[in-house]
Short mmCIF file of C-alpha atoms in Angstrom, two decimals:
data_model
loop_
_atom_site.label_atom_id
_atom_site.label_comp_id
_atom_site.label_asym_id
_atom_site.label_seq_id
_atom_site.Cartn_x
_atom_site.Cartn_y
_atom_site.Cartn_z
CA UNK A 222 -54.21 -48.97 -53.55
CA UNK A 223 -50.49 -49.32 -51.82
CA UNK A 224 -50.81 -51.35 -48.42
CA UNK A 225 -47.53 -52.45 -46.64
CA UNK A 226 -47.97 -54.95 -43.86
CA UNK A 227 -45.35 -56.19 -41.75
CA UNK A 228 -43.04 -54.96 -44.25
CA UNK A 229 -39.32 -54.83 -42.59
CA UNK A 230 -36.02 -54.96 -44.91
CA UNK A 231 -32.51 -55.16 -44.66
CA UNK A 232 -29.56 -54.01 -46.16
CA UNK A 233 -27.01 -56.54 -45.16
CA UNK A 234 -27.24 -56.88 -41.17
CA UNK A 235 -28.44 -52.96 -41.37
CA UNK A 236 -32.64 -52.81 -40.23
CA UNK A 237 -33.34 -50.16 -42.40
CA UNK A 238 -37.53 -50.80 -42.73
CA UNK A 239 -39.58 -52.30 -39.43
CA UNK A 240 -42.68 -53.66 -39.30
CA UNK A 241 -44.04 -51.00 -41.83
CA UNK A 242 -48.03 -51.05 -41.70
CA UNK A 243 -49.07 -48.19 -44.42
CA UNK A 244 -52.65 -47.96 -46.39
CA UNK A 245 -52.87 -46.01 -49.35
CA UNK A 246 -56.18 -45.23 -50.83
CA UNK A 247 -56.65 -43.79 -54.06
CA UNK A 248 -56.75 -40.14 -54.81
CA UNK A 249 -55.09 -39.57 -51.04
CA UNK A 250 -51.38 -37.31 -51.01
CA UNK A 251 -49.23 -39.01 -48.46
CA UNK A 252 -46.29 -37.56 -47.15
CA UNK A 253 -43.21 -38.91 -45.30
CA UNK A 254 -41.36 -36.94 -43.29
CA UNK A 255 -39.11 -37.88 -40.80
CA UNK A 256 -35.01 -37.54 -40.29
CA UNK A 257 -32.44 -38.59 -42.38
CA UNK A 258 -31.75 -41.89 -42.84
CA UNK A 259 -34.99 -42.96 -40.61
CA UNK A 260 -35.82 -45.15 -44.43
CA UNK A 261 -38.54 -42.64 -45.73
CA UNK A 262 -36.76 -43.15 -49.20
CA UNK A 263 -36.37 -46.57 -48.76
CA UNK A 264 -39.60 -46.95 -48.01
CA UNK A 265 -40.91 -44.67 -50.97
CA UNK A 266 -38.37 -47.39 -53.47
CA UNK A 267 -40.06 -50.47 -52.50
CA UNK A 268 -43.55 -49.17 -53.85
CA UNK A 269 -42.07 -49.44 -57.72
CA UNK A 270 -39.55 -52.44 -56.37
CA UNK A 271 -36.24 -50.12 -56.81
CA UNK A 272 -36.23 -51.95 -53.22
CA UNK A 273 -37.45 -55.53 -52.00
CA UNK A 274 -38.69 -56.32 -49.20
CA UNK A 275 -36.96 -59.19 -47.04
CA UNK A 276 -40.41 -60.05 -45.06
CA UNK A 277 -43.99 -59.35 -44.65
CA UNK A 278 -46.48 -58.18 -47.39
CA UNK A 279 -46.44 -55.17 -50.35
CA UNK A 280 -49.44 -54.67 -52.50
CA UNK A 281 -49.71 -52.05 -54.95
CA UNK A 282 -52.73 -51.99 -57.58
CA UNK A 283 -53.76 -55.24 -56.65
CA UNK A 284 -50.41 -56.73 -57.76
CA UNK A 285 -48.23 -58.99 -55.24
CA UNK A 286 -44.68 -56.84 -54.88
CA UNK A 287 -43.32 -60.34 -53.37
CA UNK A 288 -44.81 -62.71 -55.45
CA UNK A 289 -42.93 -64.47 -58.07
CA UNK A 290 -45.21 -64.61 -60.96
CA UNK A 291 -45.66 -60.70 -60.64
CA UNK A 292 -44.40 -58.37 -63.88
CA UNK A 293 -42.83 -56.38 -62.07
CA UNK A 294 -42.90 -53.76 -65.24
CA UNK A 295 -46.42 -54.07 -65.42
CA UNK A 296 -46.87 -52.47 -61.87
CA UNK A 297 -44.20 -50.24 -62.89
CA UNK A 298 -46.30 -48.56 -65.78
CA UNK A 299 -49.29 -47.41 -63.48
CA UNK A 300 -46.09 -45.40 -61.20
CA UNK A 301 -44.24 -42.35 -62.37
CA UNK A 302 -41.45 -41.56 -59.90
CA UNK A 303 -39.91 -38.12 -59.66
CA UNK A 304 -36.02 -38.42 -58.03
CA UNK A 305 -34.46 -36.25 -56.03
CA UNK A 306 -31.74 -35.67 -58.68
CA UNK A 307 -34.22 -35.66 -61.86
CA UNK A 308 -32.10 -38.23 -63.20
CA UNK A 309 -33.58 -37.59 -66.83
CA UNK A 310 -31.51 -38.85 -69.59
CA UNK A 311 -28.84 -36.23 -70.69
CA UNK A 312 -28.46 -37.87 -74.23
CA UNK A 313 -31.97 -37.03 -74.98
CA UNK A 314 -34.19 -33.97 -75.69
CA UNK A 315 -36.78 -33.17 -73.88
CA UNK A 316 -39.50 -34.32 -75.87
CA UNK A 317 -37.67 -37.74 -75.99
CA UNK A 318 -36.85 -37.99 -72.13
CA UNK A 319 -41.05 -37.66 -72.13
CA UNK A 320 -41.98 -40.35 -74.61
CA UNK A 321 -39.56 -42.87 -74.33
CA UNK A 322 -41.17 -45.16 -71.75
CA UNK A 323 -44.81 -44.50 -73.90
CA UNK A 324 -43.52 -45.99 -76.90
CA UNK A 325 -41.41 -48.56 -75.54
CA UNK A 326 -42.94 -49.51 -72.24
CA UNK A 327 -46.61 -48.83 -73.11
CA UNK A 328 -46.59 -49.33 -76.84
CA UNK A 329 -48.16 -46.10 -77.80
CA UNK A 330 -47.46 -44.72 -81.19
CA UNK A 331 -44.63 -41.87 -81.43
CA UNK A 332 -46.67 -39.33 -83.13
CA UNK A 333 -49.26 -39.81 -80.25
CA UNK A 334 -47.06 -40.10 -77.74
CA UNK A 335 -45.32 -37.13 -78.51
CA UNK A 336 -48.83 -35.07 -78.88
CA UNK A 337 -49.20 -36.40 -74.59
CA UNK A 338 -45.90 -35.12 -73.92
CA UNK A 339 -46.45 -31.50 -75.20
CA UNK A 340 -49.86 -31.44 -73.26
CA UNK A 341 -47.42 -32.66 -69.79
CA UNK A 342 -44.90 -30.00 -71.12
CA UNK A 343 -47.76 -27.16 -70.79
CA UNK A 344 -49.10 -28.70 -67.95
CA UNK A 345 -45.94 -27.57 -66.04
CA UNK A 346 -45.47 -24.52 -67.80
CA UNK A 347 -42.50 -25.09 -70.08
CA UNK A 348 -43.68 -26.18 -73.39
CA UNK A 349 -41.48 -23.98 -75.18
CA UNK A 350 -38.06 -26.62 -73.81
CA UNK A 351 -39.28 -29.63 -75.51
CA UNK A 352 -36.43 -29.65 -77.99
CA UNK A 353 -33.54 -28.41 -75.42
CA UNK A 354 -31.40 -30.95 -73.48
CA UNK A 355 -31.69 -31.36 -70.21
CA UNK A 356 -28.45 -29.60 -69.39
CA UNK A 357 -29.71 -26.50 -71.25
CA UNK A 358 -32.73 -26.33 -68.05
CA UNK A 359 -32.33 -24.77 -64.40
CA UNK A 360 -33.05 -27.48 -62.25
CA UNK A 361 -36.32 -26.24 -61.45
CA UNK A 362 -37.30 -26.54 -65.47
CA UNK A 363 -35.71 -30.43 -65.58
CA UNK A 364 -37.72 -31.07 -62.03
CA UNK A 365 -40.66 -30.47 -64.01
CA UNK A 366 -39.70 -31.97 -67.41
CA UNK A 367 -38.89 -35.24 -64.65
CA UNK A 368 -42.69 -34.81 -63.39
CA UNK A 369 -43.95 -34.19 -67.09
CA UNK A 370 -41.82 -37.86 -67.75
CA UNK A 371 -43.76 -39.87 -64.84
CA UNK A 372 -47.29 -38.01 -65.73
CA UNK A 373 -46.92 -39.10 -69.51
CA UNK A 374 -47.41 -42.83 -68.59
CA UNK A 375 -50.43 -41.90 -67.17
CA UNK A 376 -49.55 -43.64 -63.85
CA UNK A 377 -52.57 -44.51 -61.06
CA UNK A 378 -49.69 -43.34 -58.50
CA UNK A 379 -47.11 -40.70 -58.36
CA UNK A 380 -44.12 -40.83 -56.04
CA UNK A 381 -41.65 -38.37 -55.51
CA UNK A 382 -38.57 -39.18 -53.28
CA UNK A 383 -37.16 -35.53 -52.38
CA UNK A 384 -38.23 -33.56 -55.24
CA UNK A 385 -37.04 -30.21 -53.86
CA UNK A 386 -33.80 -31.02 -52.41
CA UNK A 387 -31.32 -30.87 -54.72
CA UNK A 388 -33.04 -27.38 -55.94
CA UNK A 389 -31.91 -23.84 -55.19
CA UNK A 390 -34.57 -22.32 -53.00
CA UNK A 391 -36.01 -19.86 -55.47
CA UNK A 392 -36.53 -22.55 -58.22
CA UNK A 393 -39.11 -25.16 -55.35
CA UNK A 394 -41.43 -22.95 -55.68
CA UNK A 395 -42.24 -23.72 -59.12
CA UNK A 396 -41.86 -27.51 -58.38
CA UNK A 397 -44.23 -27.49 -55.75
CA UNK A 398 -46.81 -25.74 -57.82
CA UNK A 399 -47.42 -28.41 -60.15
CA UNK A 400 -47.26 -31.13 -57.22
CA UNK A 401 -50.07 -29.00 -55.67
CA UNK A 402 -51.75 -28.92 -59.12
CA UNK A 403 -51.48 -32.63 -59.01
CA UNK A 404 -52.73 -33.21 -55.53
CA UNK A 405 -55.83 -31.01 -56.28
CA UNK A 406 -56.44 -33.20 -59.72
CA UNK A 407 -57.05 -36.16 -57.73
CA UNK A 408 -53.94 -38.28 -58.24
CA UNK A 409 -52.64 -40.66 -55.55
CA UNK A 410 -48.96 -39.43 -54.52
CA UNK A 411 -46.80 -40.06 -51.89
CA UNK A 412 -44.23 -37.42 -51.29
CA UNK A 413 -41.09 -38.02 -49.09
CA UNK A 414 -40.01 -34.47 -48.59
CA UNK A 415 -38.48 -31.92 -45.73
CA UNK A 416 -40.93 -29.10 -47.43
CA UNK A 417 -43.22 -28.58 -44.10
CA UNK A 418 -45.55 -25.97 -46.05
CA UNK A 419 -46.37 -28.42 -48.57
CA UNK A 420 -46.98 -31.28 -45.98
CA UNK A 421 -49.38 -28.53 -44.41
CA UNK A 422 -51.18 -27.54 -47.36
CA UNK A 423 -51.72 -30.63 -49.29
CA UNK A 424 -51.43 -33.50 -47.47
CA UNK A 425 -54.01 -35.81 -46.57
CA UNK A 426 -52.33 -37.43 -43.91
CA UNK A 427 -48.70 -37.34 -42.54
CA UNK A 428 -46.23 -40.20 -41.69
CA UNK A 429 -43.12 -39.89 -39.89
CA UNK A 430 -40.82 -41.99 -39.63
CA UNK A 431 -37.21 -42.56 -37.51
CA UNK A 432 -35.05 -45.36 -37.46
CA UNK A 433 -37.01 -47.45 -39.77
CA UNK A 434 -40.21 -47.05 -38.15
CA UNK A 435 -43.53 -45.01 -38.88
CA UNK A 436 -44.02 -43.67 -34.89
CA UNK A 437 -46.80 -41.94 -36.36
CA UNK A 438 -49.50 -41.00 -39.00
CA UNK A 439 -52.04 -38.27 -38.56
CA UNK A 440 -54.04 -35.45 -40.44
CA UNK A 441 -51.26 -32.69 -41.04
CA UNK A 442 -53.28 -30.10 -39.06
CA UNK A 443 -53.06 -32.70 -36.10
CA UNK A 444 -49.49 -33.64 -36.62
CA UNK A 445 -48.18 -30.11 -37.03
CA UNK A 446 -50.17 -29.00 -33.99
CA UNK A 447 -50.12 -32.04 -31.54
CA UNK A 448 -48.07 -34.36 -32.44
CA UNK A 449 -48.41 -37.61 -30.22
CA UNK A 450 -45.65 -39.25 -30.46
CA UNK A 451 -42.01 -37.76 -28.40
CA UNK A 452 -39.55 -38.37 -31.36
CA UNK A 453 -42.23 -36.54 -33.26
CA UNK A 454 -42.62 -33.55 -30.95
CA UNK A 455 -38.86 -33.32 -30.83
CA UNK A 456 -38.01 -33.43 -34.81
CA UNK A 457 -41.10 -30.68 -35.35
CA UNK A 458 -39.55 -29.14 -32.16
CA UNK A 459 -35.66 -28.35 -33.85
CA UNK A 460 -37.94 -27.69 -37.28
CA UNK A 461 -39.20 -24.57 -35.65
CA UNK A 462 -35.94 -22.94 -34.04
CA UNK A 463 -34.55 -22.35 -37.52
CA UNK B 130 19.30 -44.91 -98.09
CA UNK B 131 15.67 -45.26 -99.44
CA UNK B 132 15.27 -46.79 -102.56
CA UNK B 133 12.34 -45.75 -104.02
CA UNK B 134 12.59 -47.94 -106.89
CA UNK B 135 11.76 -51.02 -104.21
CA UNK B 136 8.22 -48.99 -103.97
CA UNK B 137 7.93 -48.75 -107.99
CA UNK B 138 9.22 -52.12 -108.40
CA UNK B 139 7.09 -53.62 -105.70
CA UNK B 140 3.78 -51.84 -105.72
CA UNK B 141 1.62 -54.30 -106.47
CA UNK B 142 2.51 -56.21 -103.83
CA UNK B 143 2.10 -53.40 -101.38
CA UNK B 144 -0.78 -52.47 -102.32
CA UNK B 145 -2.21 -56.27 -102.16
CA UNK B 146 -0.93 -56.07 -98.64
CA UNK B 147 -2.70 -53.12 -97.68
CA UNK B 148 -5.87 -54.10 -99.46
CA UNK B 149 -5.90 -57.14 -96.72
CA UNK B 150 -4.70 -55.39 -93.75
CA UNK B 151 -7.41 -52.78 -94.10
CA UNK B 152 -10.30 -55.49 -94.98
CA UNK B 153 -8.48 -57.93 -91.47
CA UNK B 154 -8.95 -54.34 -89.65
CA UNK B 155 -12.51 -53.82 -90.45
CA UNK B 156 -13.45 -57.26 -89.99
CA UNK B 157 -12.14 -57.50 -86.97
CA UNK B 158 -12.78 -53.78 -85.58
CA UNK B 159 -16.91 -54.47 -86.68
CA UNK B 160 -16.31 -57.92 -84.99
CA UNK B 161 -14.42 -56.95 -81.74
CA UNK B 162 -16.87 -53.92 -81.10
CA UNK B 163 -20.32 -56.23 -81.55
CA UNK B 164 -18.62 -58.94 -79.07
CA UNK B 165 -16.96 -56.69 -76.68
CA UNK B 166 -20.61 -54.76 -75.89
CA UNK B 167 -21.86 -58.86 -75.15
CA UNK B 168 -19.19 -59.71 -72.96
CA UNK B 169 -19.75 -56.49 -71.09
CA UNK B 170 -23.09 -56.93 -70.84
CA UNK B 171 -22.25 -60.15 -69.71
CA UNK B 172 -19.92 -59.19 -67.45
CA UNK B 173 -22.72 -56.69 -65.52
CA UNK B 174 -25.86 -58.59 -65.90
CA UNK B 175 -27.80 -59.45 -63.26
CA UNK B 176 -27.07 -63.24 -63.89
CA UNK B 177 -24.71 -64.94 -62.02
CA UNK B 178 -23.44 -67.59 -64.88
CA UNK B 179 -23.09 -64.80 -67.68
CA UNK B 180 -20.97 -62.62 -64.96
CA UNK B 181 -18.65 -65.45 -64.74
CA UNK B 182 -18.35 -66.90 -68.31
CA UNK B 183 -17.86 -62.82 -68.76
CA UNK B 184 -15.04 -62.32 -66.69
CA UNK B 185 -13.17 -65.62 -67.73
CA UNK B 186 -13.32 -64.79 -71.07
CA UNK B 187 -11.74 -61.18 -70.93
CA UNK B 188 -9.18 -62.74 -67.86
CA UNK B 189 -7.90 -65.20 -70.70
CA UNK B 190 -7.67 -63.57 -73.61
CA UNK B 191 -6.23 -60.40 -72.19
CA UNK B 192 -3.61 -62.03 -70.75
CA UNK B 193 -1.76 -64.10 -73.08
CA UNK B 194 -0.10 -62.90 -75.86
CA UNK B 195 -1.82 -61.98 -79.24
CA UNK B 196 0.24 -64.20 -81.01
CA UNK B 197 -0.70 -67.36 -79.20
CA UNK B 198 -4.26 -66.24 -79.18
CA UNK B 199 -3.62 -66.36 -83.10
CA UNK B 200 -2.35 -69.48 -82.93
CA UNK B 201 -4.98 -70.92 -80.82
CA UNK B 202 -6.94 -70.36 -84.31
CA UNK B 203 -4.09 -70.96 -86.39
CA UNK B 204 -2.67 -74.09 -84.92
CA UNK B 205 -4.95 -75.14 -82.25
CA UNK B 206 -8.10 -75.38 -84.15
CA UNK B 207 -6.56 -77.73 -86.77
CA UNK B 208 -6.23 -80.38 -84.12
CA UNK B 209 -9.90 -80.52 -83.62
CA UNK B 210 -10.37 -80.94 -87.37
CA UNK B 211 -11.68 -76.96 -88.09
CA UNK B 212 -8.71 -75.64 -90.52
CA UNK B 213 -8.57 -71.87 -91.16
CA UNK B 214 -6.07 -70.19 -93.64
CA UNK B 215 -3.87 -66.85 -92.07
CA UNK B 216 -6.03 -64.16 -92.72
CA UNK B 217 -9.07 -65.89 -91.37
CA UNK B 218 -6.74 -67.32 -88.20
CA UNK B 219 -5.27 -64.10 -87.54
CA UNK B 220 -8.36 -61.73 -88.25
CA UNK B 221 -10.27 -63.80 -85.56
CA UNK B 222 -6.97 -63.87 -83.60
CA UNK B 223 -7.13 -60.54 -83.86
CA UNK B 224 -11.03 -60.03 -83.21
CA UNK B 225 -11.24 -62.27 -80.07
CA UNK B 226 -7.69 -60.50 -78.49
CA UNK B 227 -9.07 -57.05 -78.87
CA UNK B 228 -12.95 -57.52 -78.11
CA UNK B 229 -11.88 -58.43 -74.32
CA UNK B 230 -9.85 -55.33 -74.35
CA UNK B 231 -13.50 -53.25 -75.26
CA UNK B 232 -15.01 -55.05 -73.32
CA UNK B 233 -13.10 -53.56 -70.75
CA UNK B 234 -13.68 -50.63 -71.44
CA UNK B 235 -17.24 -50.76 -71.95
CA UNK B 236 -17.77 -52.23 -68.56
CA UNK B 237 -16.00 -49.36 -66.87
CA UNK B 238 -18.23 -47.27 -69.68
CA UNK B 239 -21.61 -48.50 -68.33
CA UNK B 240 -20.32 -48.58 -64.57
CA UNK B 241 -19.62 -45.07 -64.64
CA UNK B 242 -23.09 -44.16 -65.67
CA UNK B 243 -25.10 -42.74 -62.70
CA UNK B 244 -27.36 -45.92 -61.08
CA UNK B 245 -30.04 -43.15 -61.23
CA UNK B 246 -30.42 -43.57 -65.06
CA UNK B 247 -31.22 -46.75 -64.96
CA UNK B 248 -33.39 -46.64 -62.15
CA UNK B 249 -35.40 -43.82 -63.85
CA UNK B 250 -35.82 -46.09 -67.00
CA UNK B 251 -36.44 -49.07 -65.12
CA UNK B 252 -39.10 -47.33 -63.07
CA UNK B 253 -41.09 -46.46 -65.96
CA UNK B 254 -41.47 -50.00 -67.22
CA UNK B 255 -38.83 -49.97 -69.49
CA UNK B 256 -37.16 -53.94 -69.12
CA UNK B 257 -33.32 -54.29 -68.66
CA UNK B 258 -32.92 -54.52 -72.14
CA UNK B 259 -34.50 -51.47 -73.22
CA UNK B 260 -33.37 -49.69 -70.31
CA UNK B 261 -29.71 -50.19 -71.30
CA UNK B 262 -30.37 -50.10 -75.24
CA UNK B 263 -32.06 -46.50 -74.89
CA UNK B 264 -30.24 -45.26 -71.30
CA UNK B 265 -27.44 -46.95 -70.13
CA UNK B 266 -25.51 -47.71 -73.94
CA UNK B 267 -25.80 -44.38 -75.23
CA UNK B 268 -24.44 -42.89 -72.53
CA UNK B 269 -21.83 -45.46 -71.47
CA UNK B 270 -20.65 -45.27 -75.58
CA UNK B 271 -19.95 -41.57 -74.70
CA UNK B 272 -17.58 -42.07 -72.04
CA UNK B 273 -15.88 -44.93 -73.77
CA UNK B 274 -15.25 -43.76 -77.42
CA UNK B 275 -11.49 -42.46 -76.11
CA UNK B 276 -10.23 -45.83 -74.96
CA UNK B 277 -12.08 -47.69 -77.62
CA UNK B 278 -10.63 -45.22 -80.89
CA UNK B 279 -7.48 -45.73 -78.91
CA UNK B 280 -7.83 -50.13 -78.90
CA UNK B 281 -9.23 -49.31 -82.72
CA UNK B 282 -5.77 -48.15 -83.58
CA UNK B 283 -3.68 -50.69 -81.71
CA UNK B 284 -5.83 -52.69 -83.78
CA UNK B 285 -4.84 -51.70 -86.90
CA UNK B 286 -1.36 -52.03 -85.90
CA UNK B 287 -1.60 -55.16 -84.16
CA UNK B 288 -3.11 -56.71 -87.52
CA UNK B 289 0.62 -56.71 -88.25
CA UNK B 290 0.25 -60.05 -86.43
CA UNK B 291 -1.02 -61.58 -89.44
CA UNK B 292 2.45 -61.56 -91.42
CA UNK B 293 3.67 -64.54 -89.02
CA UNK B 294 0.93 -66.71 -89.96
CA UNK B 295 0.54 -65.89 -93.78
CA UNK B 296 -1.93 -63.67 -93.76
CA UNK B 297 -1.22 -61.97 -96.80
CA UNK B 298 -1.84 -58.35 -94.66
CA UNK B 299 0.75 -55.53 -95.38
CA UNK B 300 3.99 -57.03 -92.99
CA UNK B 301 3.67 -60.63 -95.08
CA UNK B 302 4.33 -58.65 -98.11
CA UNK B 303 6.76 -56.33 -96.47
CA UNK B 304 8.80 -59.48 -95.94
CA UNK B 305 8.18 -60.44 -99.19
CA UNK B 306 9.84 -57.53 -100.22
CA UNK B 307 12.94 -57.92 -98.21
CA UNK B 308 13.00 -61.25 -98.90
CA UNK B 309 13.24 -60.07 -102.50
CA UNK B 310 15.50 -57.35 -102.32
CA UNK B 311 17.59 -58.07 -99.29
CA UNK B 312 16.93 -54.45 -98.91
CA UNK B 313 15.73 -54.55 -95.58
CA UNK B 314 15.99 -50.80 -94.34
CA UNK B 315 13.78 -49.29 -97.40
CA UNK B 316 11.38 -52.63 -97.75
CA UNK B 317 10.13 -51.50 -93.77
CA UNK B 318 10.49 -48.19 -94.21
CA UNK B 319 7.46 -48.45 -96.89
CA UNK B 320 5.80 -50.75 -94.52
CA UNK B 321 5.74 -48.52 -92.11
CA UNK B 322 4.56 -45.38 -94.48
CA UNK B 323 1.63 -47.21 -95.30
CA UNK B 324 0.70 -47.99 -91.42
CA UNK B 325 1.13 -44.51 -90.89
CA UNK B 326 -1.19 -43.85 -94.09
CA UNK B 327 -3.95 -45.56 -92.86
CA UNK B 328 -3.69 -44.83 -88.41
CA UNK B 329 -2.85 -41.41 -88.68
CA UNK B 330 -6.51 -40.35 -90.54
CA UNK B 331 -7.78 -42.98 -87.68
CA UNK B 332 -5.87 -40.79 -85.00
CA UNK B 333 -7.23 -37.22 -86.10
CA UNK B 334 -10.97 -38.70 -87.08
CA UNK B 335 -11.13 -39.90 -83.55
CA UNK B 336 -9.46 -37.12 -82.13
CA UNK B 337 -12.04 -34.76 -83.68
CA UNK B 338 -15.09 -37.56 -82.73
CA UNK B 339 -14.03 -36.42 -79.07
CA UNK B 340 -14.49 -33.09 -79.03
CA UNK B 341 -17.35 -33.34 -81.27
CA UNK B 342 -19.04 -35.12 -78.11
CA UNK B 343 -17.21 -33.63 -75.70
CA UNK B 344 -19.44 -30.19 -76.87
CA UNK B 345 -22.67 -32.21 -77.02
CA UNK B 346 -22.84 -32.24 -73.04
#
C-alpha cells in the first residue's frame, strides 16, 4: 500500500531522509519512533507529498509520488493526516472543519456530508461540539475533531505525525483511545509518536529511526524487548531511566 | 470668519461634489480591494513569473507619487490614443495607487497565517485554490481588516486627488467655490466638513468591525 525504496531527501545540503526502504501493507499500524530530528516526521510528510523526495522511489495506493502525471490531490483524498498541532481551521465550526474537504475535495453533497461528520463526531465521543469553534475545545476535544476531519474522507490510510505531543498529559488518553479504536477497525496508519504504550499495544511493527535512517524495524514485543540494533538499545535504554 | 451663506449659496455645487467623490471612493475602494487580493496572490503563488510581475507592480506604483500615477491615466494614456476624462483618470489613478498598498497588506495577511492551515487543507485534497479560498483568505482577511479600513480611509481622502485633474469630486468644486467667492478660508472649511462627514462614520464603522472580530477568536 505505501512502499519507499531508496527514498533519501534533502533540505538544502542538510541529509535529512537516507536510503529509506519501508513496506506498508494494508490494514497494518506502523509506528515511527526514533529521536528528534532523526526525520520520522519528514518521513511521515512525504507519504501525502507535504514533502518530496529528491531520489529513489514513493508509491502510495498504486500512485507514483515522483511521477509527473500523478494528481497529487487524488492520492491525497484516500489520506487523512492528524498534526501534531490539530491545525483545524479556527474560522470554522466544527461541523464545517469536518465537511469541508467532502464537499469540495470529494464532491459529496452538504446535507450528506454533514450526516458523515456527525457519525465521525460520535465516533470520538464528542458529538455534542459540532457547532462550537475550535477554540471553544481542550486540545484533547480538537485532537479528535482533527481525527474526525481525516476519517470523514474516508481515507485507505491514516497518518498521524505526533498526535499527543502538544497535549497535556491527562487529555492523550482520550486521543489514544480512538487511535486504538482505529487500529482495531482495520485501518492502515502510520503513527510517528514518543507514546511507548501505544507502540506496545497496537503496533504491528516498529521502525526507528536516527539521523535519517530506519536502523531498524521489528514486531514491538521484539523491539521493546531485544532490540538489535545499538542506537536502538541506547534510545529504549534513556526511555526507561525516566 | 465662516460665512455660511457660501454653503447656502453654493450647495448645489457641494453637494454635486460629494455625490462624485463618494461614487470615485466606491469605485475605486470595490476596485482596489478585488485587485489588491490578485496581486497578493500573485505575489505568494507558487509560480515564479506571477511572483515577479507581483512584486513589480506593487514596487512601482507604491513608490511614485499618486499624482503622477493619475497622470499616467490622465496624460500618459492619451499619447497611446486611449483618452479618459478626470473622474475616470483619477478614480483608476486612484484604484491602481491604493490596490498595491492592499496588496501589501494582504500579503503580510496570508503570510502570517500558520503554514499548518494550509497544509491541513492541502492534505485533504483540497487544490491551492480552494485551500486559500476556504483556509488561507478567511483567515488572512481577519488579520488584515485594520490596515486595509485604515488604506480605505486614506482613500477617501486621497480621492481629493481628483480636483487637479477635473474630476468633478468634492475639492474641484471646493475650488470652484473659492474661485467664486474669493472666500478662500470658509469655501475649505466646508470642504473639509464634508470629508469629515463622510471618513469619520468610515473611522467608527471600522473601528467597531475590529472588535467585532477581535471577539470572534
Amino acid at each position: 500500500m505505501i512502499t519507499f525504496r531508496g527514498v533519501h531527501k534533502y533540505f538544502g545540503t542538510f541529509h535529512v531522509l537516507k536510503d529509506i526502504h519501508l513496506q506498508i501493507e494494508s490494514g497494518e499500524v506502523v509506528v515511527v519512533v526514533g529521536p528528534s530530528g532523526s526525520g520520522k516526521s519528514t518521513m511521515l510528510r512525504c507519504i501525502n507529498r507535504l514533502e518530496t523526495i529528491t531520489e529513489g522511489t514513493l508509491t502510495v495506493n498504486g500512485y507514483d509520488l515522483t511521477a509527473k502525471s500523478t494528481d497529487i490531490n487524488l492520492v491525497r483524498r484516500d489520506i487523512g493526516m492528524v498534526f501534531q498541532h490539530f491545525n483545524l481551521y479556527p474560522h470554522m465550526k466544527v461541523i464545517d472543519n469536518i465537511t469541508l474537504a467532502p464537499i469540495h475535495a470529494l464532491g459529496v453533497p452538504a446535507k450528506e456530508a454533514k450526516e458523515t461528520a456527525m457519525l465521525y463526531l460520535e465516533k470520538v465521543g464528542i458529538p455534542e461540539k459540532a457547532d462550537r469553534y475550535p477554540s471553544e475545545l481542550s486540545g484533547g476535544q480538537q485532537q479528535r475533531v482533527a481525527i474526525a476531519r481525516g476519517l470523514a474522507l474516508k481515507p485507505k490510510i491514516m497518518l498521524f505525525d505526533e498526535p499527543t505531543s502538544a497535549l497535556d498529559p491527562e487529555m492523550i488518553g482520550e486521543v489514544l483511545d480512538v487511535m486504538k479504536t482505529l487500529a482495531r477497525e482495520g485501518m492502515t496508519m502510520v503513527v510517528v509518536t514518543h507514546e511507548m504504550g501505544f507502540a506496545k499495544e497496537v503496533a504491528d511493527r516498529v521502525a526507528f529511526m536516527d539521523e535519517g535512517r530506519i536502523v531498524e524495524q521489528a514486531e514491538p514485543r521484539q523491539f521493546f524487548e531485544q532490540p538489535a540494533a545499538e542506537r536502538a538499545q541506547l534510545f529504549l535504554s534513556r526511555l526507561l531511566r525516566h | 470668519m465662516i460665512d455660511w451663506t457660501i454653503l447656502t449659496d453654493n450647495w448645489e455645487l457641494y453637494l454635486e461634489g460629494i455625490r462624485n467623490t463618494v461614487l470615485a471612493s466606491l469605485l475605486a475602494l470595490v476596485g482596489s480591494f478585488v485587485l489588491g487580493i490578485v496581486i497578493a496572490v500573485f505575489r505568494i503563488a507558487p509560480i515564479r513569473i506571477l511572483n515577479v510581475i507581483g512584486a513589480a507592480y506593487v514596487e512601482f506604483f507604491r513608490n511614485i507619487p499618486l499624482l503622477l500615477v493619475v497622470y499616467l491615466f490622465f496624460l500618459g494614456l492619451p499619447v497611446l490614443g486611449l483618452v479618459f476624462n478626470g473622474f475616470i483618470s483619477g478614480t483608476l489613478g486612484l484604484m491602481i495607487y491604493t490596490s498595491s498598498y492592499i496588496a501589501e497588506a494582504i500579503r503580510a495577511g496570508i503570510q502570517a497565517v500558520p503554514i499548518g492551515q494550509k497544509e491541513a487543507a492541502r492534505a485533504s485534497g483540497l487544490t491551492y485554490i480552494q485551500a486559500m479560498r476556504h483556509v488561507v483568505l478567511p483567515q488572512a482577511l481577519k488579520i488584515v481588516i485594520p490596515p486595509i479600513c485604515n488604506q480605505f480611509l486614506n482613500l477617501v481622502k486621497n480621492s481629493s486627488i481628483l480636483g487637479v485633474v477635473a474630476g468633478m469630486d468634492l475639492m474641484y468644486f471646493g475650488d470652484i467655490v473659492n474661485a467664486d467667492t474669493y472666500d478662500t478660508v470658509s469655501s475649505y472649511a466646508f470642504v473639509s466638513l464634508f470629508y469629515l462627514v463622510l471618513t469619520i462614520p468610515l473611522s467608527l464603522a471600522s473601528r467597531s468591525l475590529e472588535r467585532r472580530l477581535a471577539r470572534s477568536g
